[in-house]
Protein backbone atom coordinates (compact mmCIF):
# COMPACT_ATOMS: atom_id res chain seq x y z
CA UNK A 1 0.00 0.00 0.00
CA UNK A 2 1.39 3.41 -1.00
CA UNK A 3 1.52 6.44 1.29
CA UNK A 4 -1.20 8.84 0.24
CA UNK A 5 -0.27 11.96 -1.67
CA UNK A 6 -3.40 14.10 -1.30
CA UNK A 7 -4.61 15.49 1.99
CA UNK A 8 -7.82 17.35 2.75
CA UNK A 9 -6.74 20.11 5.15
CA UNK A 10 -9.05 22.12 7.38
CA UNK A 11 -7.07 25.36 7.67
CA UNK A 12 -7.19 27.63 10.70
CA UNK A 13 -9.12 30.20 8.64
CA UNK A 14 -11.97 27.69 8.28
CA UNK A 15 -11.47 26.78 4.64
CA UNK A 16 -10.98 23.18 3.54
CA UNK A 17 -8.50 22.65 0.74
CA UNK A 18 -7.22 19.46 -0.85
CA UNK A 19 -3.43 19.60 -1.12
CA UNK A 20 -1.27 17.41 -3.34
CA UNK A 21 1.81 16.63 -1.26
CA UNK A 22 3.41 14.24 -3.76
CA UNK A 23 6.38 16.58 -4.16
CA UNK A 24 7.39 15.87 -0.54
CA UNK A 25 9.09 12.71 0.72
CA UNK A 26 6.56 10.16 1.90
CA UNK A 27 7.78 10.30 5.50
CA UNK A 28 7.26 14.07 5.69
CA UNK A 29 3.77 14.41 4.27
CA UNK A 30 1.79 13.79 7.47
CA UNK A 31 3.87 16.27 9.47
CA UNK A 32 3.51 18.91 6.78
CA UNK A 33 -0.24 18.31 6.64
CA UNK A 34 -0.44 18.93 10.40
CA UNK A 35 1.59 22.11 9.97
CA UNK A 36 -0.78 23.29 7.22
CA UNK A 37 -3.77 22.81 9.53
CA UNK A 38 -2.38 25.47 11.83
CA UNK A 39 -2.11 28.01 9.00
CA UNK A 40 -4.51 30.04 6.89
CA UNK A 41 -5.19 28.75 3.40
CA UNK A 42 -3.20 30.30 0.57
CA UNK A 43 -5.98 32.70 -0.46
CA UNK A 44 -6.50 34.01 3.09
CA UNK A 45 -2.74 34.27 3.66
CA UNK A 46 -2.31 36.31 0.46
CA UNK A 47 -5.24 38.57 1.36
CA UNK A 48 -3.80 39.23 4.83
CA UNK A 49 -0.37 39.89 3.35
CA UNK A 50 -1.79 42.35 0.81
CA UNK A 51 -3.68 44.23 3.53
CA UNK A 52 -0.50 44.52 5.56
CA UNK A 53 1.37 46.04 2.60
CA UNK A 54 -0.05 49.48 3.29
CA UNK A 55 1.14 49.57 6.88
CA UNK A 56 4.51 48.13 5.85
CA UNK A 57 4.90 50.78 3.16
CA UNK A 58 3.94 53.51 5.63
CA UNK A 59 6.47 52.19 8.13
CA UNK A 60 9.22 52.11 5.49
CA UNK A 61 8.35 55.64 4.33
CA UNK A 62 8.49 56.94 7.91
CA UNK A 63 11.81 55.16 8.51
CA UNK A 64 13.31 56.60 5.31
CA UNK A 65 12.08 60.09 6.19
CA UNK A 66 13.70 59.88 9.62
CA UNK A 67 16.96 58.55 8.13
CA UNK A 68 16.87 61.37 5.56
CA UNK A 69 16.33 63.99 8.25
CA UNK A 70 19.26 62.69 10.30
CA UNK A 71 21.51 62.49 7.21
CA UNK A 72 20.63 66.07 6.21
CA UNK A 73 21.36 67.38 9.72
CA UNK A 74 24.64 65.49 9.76
CA UNK A 75 25.65 66.83 6.32
CA UNK A 76 24.94 70.38 7.45
CA UNK A 77 26.74 69.95 10.77
CA UNK A 78 29.90 68.58 9.12
CA UNK A 79 29.76 70.84 6.06
CA UNK A 80 29.34 68.02 3.55
CA UNK A 81 28.75 69.17 -0.03
CA UNK A 82 25.50 68.35 -1.79
CA UNK A 83 25.64 65.23 -3.94
CA UNK A 84 25.29 65.10 -7.71
CA UNK A 85 23.27 62.59 -9.66
CA UNK A 86 19.75 61.76 -10.73
CA UNK A 87 17.06 63.30 -8.53
CA UNK A 88 15.78 59.90 -7.37
CA UNK A 89 19.30 58.86 -6.25
CA UNK A 90 20.19 61.95 -4.22
CA UNK A 91 18.32 61.08 -1.02
CA UNK A 92 19.52 57.48 -1.11
CA UNK A 93 23.07 58.66 -1.72
CA UNK A 94 22.88 61.09 1.22
CA UNK A 95 21.64 58.34 3.54
CA UNK A 96 24.31 55.93 2.28
CA UNK A 97 27.08 58.51 2.73
CA UNK A 98 25.91 59.31 6.27
CA UNK A 99 25.72 55.65 7.27
CA UNK A 100 29.13 54.74 5.84
CA UNK A 101 30.96 57.79 7.17
CA UNK A 102 29.52 57.45 10.67
CA UNK A 103 30.40 53.73 10.62
CA UNK A 104 33.93 54.65 9.51
CA UNK A 105 34.31 57.20 12.32
CA UNK A 106 33.16 54.64 14.82
CA UNK A 107 35.50 51.93 13.49
CA UNK A 108 38.55 54.09 12.93
CA UNK A 109 38.40 56.73 15.67
CA UNK A 110 36.01 55.67 18.44
CA UNK A 111 37.01 52.01 18.44
CA UNK A 112 40.22 52.21 16.44
CA UNK A 113 43.61 53.87 16.70
CA UNK A 114 43.01 57.01 14.64
CA UNK A 115 43.07 60.43 16.26
CA UNK A 116 41.08 63.49 15.21
CA UNK A 117 43.91 64.76 12.98
CA UNK A 118 43.88 61.51 10.97
CA UNK A 119 40.11 61.76 10.70
CA UNK A 120 40.25 65.39 9.52
CA UNK A 121 42.41 64.34 6.56
CA UNK A 122 39.95 61.58 5.66
CA UNK A 123 37.01 63.93 6.12
CA UNK A 124 38.48 66.30 3.54
CA UNK A 125 38.77 63.38 1.14
CA UNK A 126 35.15 62.39 1.88
CA UNK A 127 34.03 65.85 0.78
CA UNK A 128 35.59 65.37 -2.65
CA UNK A 129 33.34 62.43 -3.58
CA UNK A 130 30.05 63.98 -4.54
CA UNK A 131 28.53 61.41 -6.90
CA UNK A 132 25.44 59.95 -5.22
CA UNK A 133 25.84 56.69 -7.13
CA UNK A 134 29.30 56.13 -5.66
CA UNK A 135 27.94 56.32 -2.13
CA UNK A 136 25.03 54.04 -3.03
CA UNK A 137 27.46 51.51 -4.49
CA UNK A 138 29.42 51.51 -1.21
CA UNK A 139 26.35 51.13 1.05
CA UNK A 140 27.26 47.59 2.14
CA UNK A 141 30.94 48.34 2.79
CA UNK A 142 32.53 48.14 6.22
CA UNK A 143 33.31 51.50 7.80
CA UNK A 144 36.95 50.55 8.22
CA UNK A 145 37.22 50.13 4.43
CA UNK A 146 36.33 53.76 3.68
CA UNK A 147 39.93 55.06 3.32
CA UNK A 148 40.74 52.41 0.73
CA UNK A 149 37.45 52.96 -1.08
CA UNK A 150 38.10 56.70 -1.26
CA UNK A 151 41.56 56.01 -2.67
CA UNK A 152 39.93 53.95 -5.41
CA UNK A 153 37.40 56.66 -6.33
CA UNK A 154 37.99 58.00 -9.82
CA UNK A 155 37.66 61.48 -11.28
CA UNK A 156 34.11 60.51 -12.34
CA UNK A 157 33.20 60.25 -8.65
CA UNK A 158 34.71 63.53 -7.52
CA UNK A 159 33.51 67.03 -8.22
CA UNK A 160 35.49 69.90 -9.65
CA UNK A 161 34.91 72.20 -6.69
CA UNK A 162 37.70 73.07 -4.30
CA UNK A 163 37.54 70.32 -1.63
CA UNK A 164 39.17 72.63 0.89
CA UNK A 165 36.30 75.13 0.69
Phi, psi and omega in degrees: 000133182272150176289134184296154182248340179249140182228134175266113187253129172266101183287162182295340179280350179104348179278146174252128182226138175270123182250136174267111182255023182293342179280356179257152175300146185304324183281358180246359184290315183296318179295320179292322178298318176297319179298317180298326180298332180273005182240159172292155175293167184302316182297316179292321178298315179296320180296317179294321179295318180293325177293325182285344182300321181297314180292325178295317179295321178295320179296315180297317180298318179295319179296316179296321179296319178294316178299321180294318179299313180296318180295321179293318177297319179297314181299321178291316182299320184257017173056044178279139181288156175294152181271156176252150177147184178299146183307318184287347180264345187297311182296317180296319178297320178297316179295318180296316179299313180302313183295318182289318182291319178292325176294323178294316179300316180298314183289321187270323185257302184297314183255348185258203186253001181286149172255179183296329178294317176299317181295322181299322178295315179295321180299321176297322178291324178300320182295338182283336182270107185241009178274119182304320181299326178296315180293323177296318180297333182266006189301335180262005182286156174283144179302324181292346179274352186303316179302316180292321178296319178294324177296330181275348180298140182261178179296338176291337183267345184251149180278177180259001179286159177292116182290347183261016177057000000 
